[in-house]
Backbone as XML, in Angstrom:
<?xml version="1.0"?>
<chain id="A" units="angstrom">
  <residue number="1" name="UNK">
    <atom name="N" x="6.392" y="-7.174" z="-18.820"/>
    <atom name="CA" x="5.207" y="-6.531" z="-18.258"/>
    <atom name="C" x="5.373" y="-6.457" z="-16.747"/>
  </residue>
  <residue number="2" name="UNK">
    <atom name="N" x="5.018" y="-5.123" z="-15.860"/>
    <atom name="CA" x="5.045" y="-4.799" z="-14.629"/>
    <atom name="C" x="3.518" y="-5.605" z="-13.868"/>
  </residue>
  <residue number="3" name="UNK">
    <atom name="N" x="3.938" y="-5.898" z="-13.082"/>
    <atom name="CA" x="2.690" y="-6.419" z="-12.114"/>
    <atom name="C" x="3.200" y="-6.051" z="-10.770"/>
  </residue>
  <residue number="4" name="UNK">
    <atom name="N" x="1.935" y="-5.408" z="-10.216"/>
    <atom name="CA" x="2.435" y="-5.465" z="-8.438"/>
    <atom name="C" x="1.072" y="-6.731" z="-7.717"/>
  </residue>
  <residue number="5" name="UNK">
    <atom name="N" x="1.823" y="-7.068" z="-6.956"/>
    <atom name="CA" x="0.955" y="-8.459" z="-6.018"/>
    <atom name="C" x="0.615" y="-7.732" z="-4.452"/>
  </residue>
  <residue number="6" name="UNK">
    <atom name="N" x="-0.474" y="-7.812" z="-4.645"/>
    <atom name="CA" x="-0.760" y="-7.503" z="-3.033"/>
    <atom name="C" x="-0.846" y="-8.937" z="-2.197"/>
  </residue>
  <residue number="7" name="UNK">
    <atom name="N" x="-0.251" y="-9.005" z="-0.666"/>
    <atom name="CA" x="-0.595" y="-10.101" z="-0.024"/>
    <atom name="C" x="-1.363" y="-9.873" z="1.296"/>
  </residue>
  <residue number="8" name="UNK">
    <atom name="N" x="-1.685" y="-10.283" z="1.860"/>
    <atom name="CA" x="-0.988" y="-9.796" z="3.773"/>
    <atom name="C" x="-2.996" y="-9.676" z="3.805"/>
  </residue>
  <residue number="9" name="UNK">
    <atom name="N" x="-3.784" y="-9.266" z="3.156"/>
    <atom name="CA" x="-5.101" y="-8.882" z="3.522"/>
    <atom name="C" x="-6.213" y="-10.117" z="4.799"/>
  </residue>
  <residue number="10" name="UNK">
    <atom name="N" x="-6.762" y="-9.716" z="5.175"/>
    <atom name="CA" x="-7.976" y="-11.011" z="6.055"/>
    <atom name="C" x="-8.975" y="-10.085" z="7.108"/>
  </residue>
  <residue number="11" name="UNK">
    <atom name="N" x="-9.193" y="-11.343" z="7.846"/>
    <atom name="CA" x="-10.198" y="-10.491" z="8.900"/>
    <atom name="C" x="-9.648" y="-10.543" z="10.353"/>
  </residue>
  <residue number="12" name="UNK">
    <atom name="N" x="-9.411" y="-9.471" z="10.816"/>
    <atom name="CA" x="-8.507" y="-8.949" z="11.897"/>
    <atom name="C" x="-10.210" y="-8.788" z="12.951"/>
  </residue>
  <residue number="13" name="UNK">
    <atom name="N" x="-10.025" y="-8.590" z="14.218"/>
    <atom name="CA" x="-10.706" y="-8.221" z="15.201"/>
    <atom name="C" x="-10.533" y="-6.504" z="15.682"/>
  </residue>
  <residue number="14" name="UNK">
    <atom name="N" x="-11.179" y="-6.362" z="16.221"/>
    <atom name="CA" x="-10.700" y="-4.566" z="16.752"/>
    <atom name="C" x="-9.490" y="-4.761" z="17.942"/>
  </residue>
  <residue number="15" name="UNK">
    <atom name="N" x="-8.364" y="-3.542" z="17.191"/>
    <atom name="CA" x="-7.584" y="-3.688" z="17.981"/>
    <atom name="C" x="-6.025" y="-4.368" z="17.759"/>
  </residue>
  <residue number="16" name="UNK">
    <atom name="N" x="-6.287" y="-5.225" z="16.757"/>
    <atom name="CA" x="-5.308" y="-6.188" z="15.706"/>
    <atom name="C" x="-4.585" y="-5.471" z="15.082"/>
  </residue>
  <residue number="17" name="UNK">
    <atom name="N" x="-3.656" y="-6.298" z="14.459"/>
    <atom name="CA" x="-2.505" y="-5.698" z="13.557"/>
    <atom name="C" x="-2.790" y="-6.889" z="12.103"/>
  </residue>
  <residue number="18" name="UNK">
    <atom name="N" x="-2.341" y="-6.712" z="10.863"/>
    <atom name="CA" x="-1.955" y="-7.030" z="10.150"/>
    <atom name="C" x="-1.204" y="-6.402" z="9.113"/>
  </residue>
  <residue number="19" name="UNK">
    <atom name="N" x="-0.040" y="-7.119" z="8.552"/>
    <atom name="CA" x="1.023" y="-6.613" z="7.264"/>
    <atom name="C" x="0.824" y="-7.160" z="6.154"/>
  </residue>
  <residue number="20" name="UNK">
    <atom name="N" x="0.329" y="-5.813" z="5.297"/>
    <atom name="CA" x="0.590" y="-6.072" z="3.927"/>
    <atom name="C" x="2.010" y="-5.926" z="3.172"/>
  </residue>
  <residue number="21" name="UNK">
    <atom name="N" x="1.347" y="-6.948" z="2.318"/>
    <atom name="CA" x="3.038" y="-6.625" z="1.614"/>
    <atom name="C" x="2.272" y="-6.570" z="0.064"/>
  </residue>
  <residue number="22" name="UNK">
    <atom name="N" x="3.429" y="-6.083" z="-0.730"/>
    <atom name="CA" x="3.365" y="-5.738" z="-2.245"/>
    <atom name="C" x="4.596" y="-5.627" z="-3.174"/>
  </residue>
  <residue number="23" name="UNK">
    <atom name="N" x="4.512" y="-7.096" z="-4.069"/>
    <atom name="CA" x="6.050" y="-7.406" z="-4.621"/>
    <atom name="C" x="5.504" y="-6.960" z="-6.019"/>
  </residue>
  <residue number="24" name="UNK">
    <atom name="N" x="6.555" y="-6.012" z="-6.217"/>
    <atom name="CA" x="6.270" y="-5.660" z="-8.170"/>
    <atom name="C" x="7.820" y="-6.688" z="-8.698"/>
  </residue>
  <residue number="25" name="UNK">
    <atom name="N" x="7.092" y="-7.339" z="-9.648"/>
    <atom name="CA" x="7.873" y="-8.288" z="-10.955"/>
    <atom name="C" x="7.734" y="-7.863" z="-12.304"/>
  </residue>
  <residue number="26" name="UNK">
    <atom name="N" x="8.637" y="-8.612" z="-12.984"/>
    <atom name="CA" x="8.839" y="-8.031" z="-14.675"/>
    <atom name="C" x="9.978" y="-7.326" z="-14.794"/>
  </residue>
  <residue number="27" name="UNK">
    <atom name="N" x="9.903" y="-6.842" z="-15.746"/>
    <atom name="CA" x="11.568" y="-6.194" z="-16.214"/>
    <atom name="C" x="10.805" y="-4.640" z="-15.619"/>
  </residue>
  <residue number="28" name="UNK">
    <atom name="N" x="11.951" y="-4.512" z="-14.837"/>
    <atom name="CA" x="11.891" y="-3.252" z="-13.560"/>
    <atom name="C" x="13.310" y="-2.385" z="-13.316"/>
  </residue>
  <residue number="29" name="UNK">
    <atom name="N" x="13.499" y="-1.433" z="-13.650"/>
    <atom name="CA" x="14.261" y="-0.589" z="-13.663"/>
    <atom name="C" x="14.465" y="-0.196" z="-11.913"/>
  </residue>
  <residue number="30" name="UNK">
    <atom name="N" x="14.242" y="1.120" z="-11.999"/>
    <atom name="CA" x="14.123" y="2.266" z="-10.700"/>
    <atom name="C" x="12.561" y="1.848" z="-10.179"/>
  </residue>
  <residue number="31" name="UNK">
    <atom name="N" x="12.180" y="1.417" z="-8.926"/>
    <atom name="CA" x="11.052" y="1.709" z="-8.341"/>
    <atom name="C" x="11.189" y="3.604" z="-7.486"/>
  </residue>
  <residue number="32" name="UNK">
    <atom name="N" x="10.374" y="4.413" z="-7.855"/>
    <atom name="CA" x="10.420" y="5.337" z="-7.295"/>
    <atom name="C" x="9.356" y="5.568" z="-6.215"/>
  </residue>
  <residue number="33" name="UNK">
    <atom name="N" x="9.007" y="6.424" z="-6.160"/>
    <atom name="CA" x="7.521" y="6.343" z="-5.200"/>
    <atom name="C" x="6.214" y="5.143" z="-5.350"/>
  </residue>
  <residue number="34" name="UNK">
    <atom name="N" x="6.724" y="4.671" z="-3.964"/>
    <atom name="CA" x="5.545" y="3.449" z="-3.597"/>
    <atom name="C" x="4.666" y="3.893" z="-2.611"/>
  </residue>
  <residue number="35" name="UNK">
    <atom name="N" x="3.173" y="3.559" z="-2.680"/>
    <atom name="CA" x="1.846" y="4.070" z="-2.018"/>
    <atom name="C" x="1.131" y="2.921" z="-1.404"/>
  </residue>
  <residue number="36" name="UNK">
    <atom name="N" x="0.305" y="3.004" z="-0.594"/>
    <atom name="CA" x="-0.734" y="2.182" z="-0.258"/>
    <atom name="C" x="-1.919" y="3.289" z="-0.285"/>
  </residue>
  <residue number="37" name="UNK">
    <atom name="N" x="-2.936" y="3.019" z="-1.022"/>
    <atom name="CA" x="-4.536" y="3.223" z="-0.290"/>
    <atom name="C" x="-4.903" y="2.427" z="-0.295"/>
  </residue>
  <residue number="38" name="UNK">
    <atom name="N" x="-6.048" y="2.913" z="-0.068"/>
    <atom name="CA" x="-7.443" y="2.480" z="0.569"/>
    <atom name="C" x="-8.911" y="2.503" z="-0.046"/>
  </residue>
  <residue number="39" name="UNK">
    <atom name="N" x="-9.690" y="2.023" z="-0.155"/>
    <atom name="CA" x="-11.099" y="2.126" z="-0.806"/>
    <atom name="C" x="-11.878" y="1.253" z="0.179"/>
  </residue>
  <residue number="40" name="UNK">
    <atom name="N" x="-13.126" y="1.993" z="0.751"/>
    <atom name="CA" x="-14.273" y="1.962" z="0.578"/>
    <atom name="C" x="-15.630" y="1.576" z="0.814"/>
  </residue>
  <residue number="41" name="UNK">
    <atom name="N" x="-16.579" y="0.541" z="0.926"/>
    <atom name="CA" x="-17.388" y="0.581" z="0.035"/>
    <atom name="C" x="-18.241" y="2.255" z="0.695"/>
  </residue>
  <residue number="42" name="UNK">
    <atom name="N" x="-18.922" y="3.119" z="-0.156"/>
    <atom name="CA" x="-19.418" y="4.412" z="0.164"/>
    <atom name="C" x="-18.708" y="5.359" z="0.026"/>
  </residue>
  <residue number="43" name="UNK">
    <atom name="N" x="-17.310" y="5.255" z="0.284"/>
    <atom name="CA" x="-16.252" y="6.250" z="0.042"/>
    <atom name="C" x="-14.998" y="6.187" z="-0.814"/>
  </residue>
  <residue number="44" name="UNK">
    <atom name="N" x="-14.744" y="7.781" z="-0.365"/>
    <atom name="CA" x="-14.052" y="8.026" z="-1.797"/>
    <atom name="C" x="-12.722" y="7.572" z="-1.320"/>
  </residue>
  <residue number="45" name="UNK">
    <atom name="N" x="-11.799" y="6.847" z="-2.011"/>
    <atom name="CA" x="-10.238" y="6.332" z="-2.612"/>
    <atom name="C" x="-9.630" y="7.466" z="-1.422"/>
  </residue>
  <residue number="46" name="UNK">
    <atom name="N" x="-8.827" y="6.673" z="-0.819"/>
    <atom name="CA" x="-7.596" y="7.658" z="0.313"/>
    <atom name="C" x="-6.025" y="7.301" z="0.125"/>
  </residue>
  <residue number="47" name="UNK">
    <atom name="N" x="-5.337" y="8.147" z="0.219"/>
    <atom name="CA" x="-4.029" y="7.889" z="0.013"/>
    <atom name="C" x="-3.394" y="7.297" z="1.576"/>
  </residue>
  <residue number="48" name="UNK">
    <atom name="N" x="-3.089" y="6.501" z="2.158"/>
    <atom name="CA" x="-3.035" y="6.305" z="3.415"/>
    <atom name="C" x="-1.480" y="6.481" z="3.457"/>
  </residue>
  <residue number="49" name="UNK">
    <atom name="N" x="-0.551" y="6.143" z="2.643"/>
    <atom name="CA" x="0.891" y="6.434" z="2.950"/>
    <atom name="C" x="1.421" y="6.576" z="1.714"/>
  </residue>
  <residue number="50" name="UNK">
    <atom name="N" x="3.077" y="6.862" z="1.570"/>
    <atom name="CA" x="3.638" y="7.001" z="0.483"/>
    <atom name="C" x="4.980" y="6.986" z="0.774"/>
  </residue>
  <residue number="51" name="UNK">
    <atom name="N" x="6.093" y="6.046" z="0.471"/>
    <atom name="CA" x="7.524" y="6.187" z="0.608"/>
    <atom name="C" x="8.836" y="6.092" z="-0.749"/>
  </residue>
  <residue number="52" name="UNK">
    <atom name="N" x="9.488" y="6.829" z="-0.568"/>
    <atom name="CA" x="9.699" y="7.309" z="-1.951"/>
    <atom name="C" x="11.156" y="6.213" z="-1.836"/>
  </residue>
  <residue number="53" name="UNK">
    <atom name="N" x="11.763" y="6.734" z="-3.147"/>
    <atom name="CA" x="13.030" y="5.566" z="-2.788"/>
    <atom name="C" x="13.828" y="5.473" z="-1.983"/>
  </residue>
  <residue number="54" name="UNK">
    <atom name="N" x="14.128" y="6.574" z="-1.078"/>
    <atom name="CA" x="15.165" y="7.426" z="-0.317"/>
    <atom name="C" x="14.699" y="6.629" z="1.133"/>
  </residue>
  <residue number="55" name="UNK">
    <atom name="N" x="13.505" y="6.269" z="1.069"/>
    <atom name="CA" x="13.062" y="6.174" z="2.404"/>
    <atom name="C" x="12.096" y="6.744" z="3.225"/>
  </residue>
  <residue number="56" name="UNK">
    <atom name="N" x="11.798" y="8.020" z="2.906"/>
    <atom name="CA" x="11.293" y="9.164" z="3.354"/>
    <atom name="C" x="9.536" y="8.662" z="3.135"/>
  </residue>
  <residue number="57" name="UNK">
    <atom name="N" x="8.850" y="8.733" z="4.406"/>
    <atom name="CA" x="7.473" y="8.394" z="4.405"/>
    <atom name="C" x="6.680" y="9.789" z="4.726"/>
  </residue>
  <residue number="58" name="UNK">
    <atom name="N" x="5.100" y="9.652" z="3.918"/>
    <atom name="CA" x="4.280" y="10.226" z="4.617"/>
    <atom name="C" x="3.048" y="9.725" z="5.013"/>
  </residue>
  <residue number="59" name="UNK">
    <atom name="N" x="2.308" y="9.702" z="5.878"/>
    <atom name="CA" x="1.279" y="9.488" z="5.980"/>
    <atom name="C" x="0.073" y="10.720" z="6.287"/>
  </residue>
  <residue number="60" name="UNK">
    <atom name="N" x="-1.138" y="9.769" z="5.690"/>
    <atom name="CA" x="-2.258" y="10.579" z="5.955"/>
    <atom name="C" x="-2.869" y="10.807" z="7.633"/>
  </residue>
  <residue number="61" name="UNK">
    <atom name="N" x="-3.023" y="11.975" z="8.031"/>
    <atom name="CA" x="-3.182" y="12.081" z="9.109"/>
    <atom name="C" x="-3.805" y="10.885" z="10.665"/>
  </residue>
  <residue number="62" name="UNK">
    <atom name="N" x="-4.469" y="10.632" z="9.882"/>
    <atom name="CA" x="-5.491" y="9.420" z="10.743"/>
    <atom name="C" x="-5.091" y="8.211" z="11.193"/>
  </residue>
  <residue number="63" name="UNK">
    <atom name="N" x="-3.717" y="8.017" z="10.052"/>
    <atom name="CA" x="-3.225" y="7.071" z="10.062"/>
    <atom name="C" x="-1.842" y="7.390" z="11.308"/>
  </residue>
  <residue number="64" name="UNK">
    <atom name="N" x="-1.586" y="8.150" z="11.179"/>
    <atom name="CA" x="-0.037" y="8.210" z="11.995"/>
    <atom name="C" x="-0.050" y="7.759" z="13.120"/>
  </residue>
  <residue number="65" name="UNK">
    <atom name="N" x="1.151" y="7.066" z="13.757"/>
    <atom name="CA" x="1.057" y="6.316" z="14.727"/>
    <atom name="C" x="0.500" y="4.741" z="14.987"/>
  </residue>
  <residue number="66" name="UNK">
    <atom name="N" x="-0.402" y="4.209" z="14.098"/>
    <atom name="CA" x="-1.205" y="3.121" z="13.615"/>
    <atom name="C" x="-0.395" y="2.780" z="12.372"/>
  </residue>
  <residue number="67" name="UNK">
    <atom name="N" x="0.057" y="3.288" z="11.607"/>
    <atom name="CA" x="0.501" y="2.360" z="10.491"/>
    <atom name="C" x="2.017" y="2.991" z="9.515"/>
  </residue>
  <residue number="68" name="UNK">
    <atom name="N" x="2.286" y="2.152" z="9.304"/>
    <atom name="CA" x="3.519" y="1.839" z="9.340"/>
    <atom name="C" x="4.224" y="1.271" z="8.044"/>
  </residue>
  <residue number="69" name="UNK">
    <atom name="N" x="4.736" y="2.632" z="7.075"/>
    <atom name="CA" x="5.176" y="2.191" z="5.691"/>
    <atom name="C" x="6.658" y="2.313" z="5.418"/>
  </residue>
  <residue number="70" name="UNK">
    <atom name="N" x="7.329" y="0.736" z="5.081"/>
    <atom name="CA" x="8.588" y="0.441" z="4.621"/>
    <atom name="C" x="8.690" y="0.055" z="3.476"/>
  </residue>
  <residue number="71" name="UNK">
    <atom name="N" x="9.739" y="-0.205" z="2.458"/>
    <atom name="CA" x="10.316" y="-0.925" z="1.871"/>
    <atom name="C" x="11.517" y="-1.764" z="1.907"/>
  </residue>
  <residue number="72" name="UNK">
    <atom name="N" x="11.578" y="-2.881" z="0.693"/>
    <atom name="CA" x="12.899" y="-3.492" z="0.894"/>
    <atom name="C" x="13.185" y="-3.749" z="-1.189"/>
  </residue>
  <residue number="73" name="UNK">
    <atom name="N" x="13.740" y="-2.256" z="-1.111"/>
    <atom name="CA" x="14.145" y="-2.348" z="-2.258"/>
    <atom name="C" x="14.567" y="-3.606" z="-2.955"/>
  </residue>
  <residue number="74" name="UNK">
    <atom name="N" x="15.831" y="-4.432" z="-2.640"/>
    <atom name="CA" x="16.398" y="-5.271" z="-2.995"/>
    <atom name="C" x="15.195" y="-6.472" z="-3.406"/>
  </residue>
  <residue number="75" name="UNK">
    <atom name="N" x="14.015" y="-6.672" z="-3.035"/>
    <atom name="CA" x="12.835" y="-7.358" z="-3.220"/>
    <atom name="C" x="11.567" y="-6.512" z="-3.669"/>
  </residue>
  <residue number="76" name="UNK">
    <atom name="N" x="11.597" y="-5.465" z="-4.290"/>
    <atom name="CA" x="11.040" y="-4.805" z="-4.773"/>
    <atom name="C" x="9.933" y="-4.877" z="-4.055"/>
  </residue>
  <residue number="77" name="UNK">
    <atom name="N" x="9.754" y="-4.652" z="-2.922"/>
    <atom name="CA" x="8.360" y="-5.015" z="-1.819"/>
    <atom name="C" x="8.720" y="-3.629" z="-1.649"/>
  </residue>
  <residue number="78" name="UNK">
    <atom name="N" x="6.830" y="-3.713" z="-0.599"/>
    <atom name="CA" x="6.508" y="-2.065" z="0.075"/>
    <atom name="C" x="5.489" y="-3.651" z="0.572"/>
  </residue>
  <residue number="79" name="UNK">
    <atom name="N" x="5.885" y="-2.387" z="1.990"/>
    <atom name="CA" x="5.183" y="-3.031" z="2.889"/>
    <atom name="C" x="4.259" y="-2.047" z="3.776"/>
  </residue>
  <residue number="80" name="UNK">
    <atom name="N" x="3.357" y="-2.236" z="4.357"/>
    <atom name="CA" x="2.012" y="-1.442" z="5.754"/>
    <atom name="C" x="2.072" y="-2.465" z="6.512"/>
  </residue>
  <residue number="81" name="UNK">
    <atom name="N" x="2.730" y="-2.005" z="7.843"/>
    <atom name="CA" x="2.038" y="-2.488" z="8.867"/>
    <atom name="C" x="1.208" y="-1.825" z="9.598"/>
  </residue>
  <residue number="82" name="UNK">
    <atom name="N" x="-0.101" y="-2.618" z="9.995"/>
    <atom name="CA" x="-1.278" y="-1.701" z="10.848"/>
    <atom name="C" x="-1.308" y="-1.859" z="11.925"/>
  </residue>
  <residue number="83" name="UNK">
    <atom name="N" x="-1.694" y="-1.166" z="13.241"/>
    <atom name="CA" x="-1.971" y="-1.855" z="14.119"/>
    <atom name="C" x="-2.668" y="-1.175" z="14.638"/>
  </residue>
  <residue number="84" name="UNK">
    <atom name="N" x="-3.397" y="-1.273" z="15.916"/>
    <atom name="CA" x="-4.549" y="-0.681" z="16.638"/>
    <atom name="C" x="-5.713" y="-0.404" z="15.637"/>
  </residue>
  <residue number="85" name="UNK">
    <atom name="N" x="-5.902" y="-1.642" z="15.026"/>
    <atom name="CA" x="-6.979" y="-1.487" z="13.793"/>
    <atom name="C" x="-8.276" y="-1.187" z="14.277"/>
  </residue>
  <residue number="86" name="UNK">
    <atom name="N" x="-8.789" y="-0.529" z="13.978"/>
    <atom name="CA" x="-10.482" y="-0.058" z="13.634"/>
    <atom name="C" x="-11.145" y="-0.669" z="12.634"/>
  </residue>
  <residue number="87" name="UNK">
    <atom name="N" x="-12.843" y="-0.651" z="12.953"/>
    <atom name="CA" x="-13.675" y="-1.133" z="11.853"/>
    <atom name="C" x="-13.944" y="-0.226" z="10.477"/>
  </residue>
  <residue number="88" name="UNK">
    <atom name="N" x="-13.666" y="0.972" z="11.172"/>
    <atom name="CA" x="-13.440" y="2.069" z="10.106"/>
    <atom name="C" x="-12.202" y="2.254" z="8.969"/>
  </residue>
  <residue number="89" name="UNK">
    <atom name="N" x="-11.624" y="1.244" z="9.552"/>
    <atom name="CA" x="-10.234" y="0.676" z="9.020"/>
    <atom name="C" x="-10.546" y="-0.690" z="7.303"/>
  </residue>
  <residue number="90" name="UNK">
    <atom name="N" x="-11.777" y="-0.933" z="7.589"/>
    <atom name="CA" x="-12.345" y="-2.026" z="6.554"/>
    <atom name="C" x="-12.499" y="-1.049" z="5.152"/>
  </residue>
  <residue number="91" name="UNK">
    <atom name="N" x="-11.283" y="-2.053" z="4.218"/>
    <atom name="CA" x="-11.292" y="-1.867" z="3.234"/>
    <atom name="C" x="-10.365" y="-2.691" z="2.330"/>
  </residue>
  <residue number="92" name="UNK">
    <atom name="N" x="-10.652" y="-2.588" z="1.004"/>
    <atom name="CA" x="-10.042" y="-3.184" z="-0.096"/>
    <atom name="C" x="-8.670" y="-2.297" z="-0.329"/>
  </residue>
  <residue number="93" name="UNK">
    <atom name="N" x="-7.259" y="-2.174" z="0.363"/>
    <atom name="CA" x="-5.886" y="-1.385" z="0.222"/>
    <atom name="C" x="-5.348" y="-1.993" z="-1.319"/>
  </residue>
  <residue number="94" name="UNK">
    <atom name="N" x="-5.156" y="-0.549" z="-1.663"/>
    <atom name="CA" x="-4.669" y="-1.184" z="-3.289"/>
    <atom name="C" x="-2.570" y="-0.753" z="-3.359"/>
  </residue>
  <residue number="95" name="UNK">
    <atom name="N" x="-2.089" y="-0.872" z="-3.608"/>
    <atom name="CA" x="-0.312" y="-0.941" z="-3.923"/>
    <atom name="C" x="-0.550" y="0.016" z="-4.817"/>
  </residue>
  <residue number="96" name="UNK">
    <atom name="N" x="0.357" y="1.025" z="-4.796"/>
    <atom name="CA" x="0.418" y="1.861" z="-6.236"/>
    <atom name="C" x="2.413" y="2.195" z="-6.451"/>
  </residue>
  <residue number="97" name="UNK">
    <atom name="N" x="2.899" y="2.347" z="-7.524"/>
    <atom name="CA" x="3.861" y="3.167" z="-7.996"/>
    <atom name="C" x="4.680" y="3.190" z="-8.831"/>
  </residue>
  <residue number="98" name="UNK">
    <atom name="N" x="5.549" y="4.006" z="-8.768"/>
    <atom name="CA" x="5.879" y="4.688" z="-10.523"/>
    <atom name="C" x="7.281" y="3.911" z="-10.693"/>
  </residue>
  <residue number="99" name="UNK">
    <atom name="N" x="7.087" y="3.035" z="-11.712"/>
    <atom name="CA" x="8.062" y="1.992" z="-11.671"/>
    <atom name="C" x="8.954" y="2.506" z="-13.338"/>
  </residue>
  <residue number="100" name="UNK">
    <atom name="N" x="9.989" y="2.233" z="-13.915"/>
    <atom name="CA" x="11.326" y="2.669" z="-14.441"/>
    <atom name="C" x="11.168" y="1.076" z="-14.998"/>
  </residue>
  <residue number="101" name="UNK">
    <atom name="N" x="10.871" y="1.463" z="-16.749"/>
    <atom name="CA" x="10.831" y="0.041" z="-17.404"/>
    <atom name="C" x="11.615" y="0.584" z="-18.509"/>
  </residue>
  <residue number="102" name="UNK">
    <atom name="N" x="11.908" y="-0.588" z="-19.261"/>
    <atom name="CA" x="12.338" y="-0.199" z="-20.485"/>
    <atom name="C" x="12.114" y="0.635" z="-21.295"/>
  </residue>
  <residue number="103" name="UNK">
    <atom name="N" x="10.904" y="1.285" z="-21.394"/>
    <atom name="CA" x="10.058" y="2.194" z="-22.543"/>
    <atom name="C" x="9.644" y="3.433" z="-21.725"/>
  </residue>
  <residue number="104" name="UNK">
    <atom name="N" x="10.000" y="3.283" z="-20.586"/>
    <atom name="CA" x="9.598" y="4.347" z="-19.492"/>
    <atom name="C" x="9.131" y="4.116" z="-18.215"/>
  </residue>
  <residue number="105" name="UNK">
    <atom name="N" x="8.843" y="5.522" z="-17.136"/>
    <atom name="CA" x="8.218" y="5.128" z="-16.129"/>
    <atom name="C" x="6.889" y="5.233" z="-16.406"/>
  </residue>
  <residue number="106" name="UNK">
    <atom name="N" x="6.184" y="4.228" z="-15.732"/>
    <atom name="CA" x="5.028" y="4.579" z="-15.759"/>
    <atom name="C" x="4.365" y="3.897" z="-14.308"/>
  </residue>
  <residue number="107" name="UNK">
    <atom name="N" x="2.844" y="4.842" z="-13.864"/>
    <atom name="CA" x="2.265" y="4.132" z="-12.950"/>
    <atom name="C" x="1.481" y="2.815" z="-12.604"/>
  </residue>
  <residue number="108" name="UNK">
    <atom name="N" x="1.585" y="2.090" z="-11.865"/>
    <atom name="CA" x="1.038" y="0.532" z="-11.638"/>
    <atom name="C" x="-0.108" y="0.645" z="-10.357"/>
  </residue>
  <residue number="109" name="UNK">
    <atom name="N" x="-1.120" y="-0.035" z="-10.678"/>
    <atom name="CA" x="-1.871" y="-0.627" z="-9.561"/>
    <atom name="C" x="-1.092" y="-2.619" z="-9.204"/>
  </residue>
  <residue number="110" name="UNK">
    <atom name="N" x="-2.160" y="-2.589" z="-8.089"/>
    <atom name="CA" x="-1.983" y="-3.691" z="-7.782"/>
    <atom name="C" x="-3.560" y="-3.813" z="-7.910"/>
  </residue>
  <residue number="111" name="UNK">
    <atom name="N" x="-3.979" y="-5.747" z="-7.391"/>
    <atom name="CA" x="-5.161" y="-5.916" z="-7.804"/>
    <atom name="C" x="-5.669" y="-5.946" z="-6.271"/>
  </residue>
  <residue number="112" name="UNK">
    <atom name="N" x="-5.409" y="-5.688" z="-5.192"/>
    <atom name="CA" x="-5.707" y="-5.191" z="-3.881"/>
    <atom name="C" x="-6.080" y="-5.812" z="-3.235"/>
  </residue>
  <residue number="113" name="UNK">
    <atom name="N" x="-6.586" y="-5.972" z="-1.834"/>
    <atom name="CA" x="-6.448" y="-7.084" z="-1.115"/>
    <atom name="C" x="-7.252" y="-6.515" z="0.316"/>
  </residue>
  <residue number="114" name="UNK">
    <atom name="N" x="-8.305" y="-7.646" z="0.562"/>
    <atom name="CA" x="-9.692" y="-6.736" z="1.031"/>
    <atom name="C" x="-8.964" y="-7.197" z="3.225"/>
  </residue>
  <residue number="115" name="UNK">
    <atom name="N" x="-8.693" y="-5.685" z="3.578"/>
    <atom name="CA" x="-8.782" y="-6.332" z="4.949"/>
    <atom name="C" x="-9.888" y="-5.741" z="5.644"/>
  </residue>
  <residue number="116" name="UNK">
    <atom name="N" x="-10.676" y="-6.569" z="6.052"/>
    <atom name="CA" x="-11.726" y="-6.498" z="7.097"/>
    <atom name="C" x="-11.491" y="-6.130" z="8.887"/>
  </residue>
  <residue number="117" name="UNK">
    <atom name="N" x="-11.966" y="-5.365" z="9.477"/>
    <atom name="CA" x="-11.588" y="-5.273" z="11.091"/>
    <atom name="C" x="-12.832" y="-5.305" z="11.969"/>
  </residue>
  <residue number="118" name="UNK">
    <atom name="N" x="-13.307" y="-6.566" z="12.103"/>
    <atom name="CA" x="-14.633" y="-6.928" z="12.741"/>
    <atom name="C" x="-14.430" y="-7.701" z="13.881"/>
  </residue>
  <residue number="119" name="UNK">
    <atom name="N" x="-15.323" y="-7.455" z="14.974"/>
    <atom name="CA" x="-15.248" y="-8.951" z="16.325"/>
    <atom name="C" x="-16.541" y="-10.174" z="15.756"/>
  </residue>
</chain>
């Protein structure tokens, strides 16, 4: 069974940085496209980045320049780093992607990990 772990979440001040990280375990083939969003509370689910296996990132506009999506294949991690955080920035970031198992690919959440950006 696939599981992804979110870590890295807390309460940052305005202006702060913090890194999430997100390790998928289990019998794991190909990780292909790995995501971070975002949720909420009032609003709707945002895709904030996306890096595929190759390397190749995108981000959602708002975000560029502020945050910052890698992987390290060999540890099946995806990582966000944030920085110049905003309060508008407060939310529960969930891990998403299309992981290569025995029976197929299929898509994974993670169980997400609430970062707050308050003084």
């Amino acid at each position: 069974q696939v599981q992804l772990v979110e870590s890295g979440g807390g309460l940052v001040q305005p202006g702060g940085s913090l890194r999430l990280s997100c390790t998928a375990s289990g019998t794991i083939g190909t990780i292909y496209n790995m995501r971070w969003y975002r949720w909420a509370p009032g609003k709707q689910r945002e895709l904030v980045a996306t890096i595929n296996s190759g390397g190749t990132t995108n981000y959602r506009d708002s975000m560029k320049g502020r945050f910052t999506i890698s992987r390290d294949n060999a540890k099946h991690t995806v990582y966000l780093q944030m920085v110049s955080l905003k309060p508008e920035d407060t939310a529960v970031y969930y891990c998403n992607a299309d992981i290569q198992s025995p029976t197929g690919t299929y898509n994974y959440w993670g169980q997400g990990t609430q970062v707050t950006v308050s003084s």
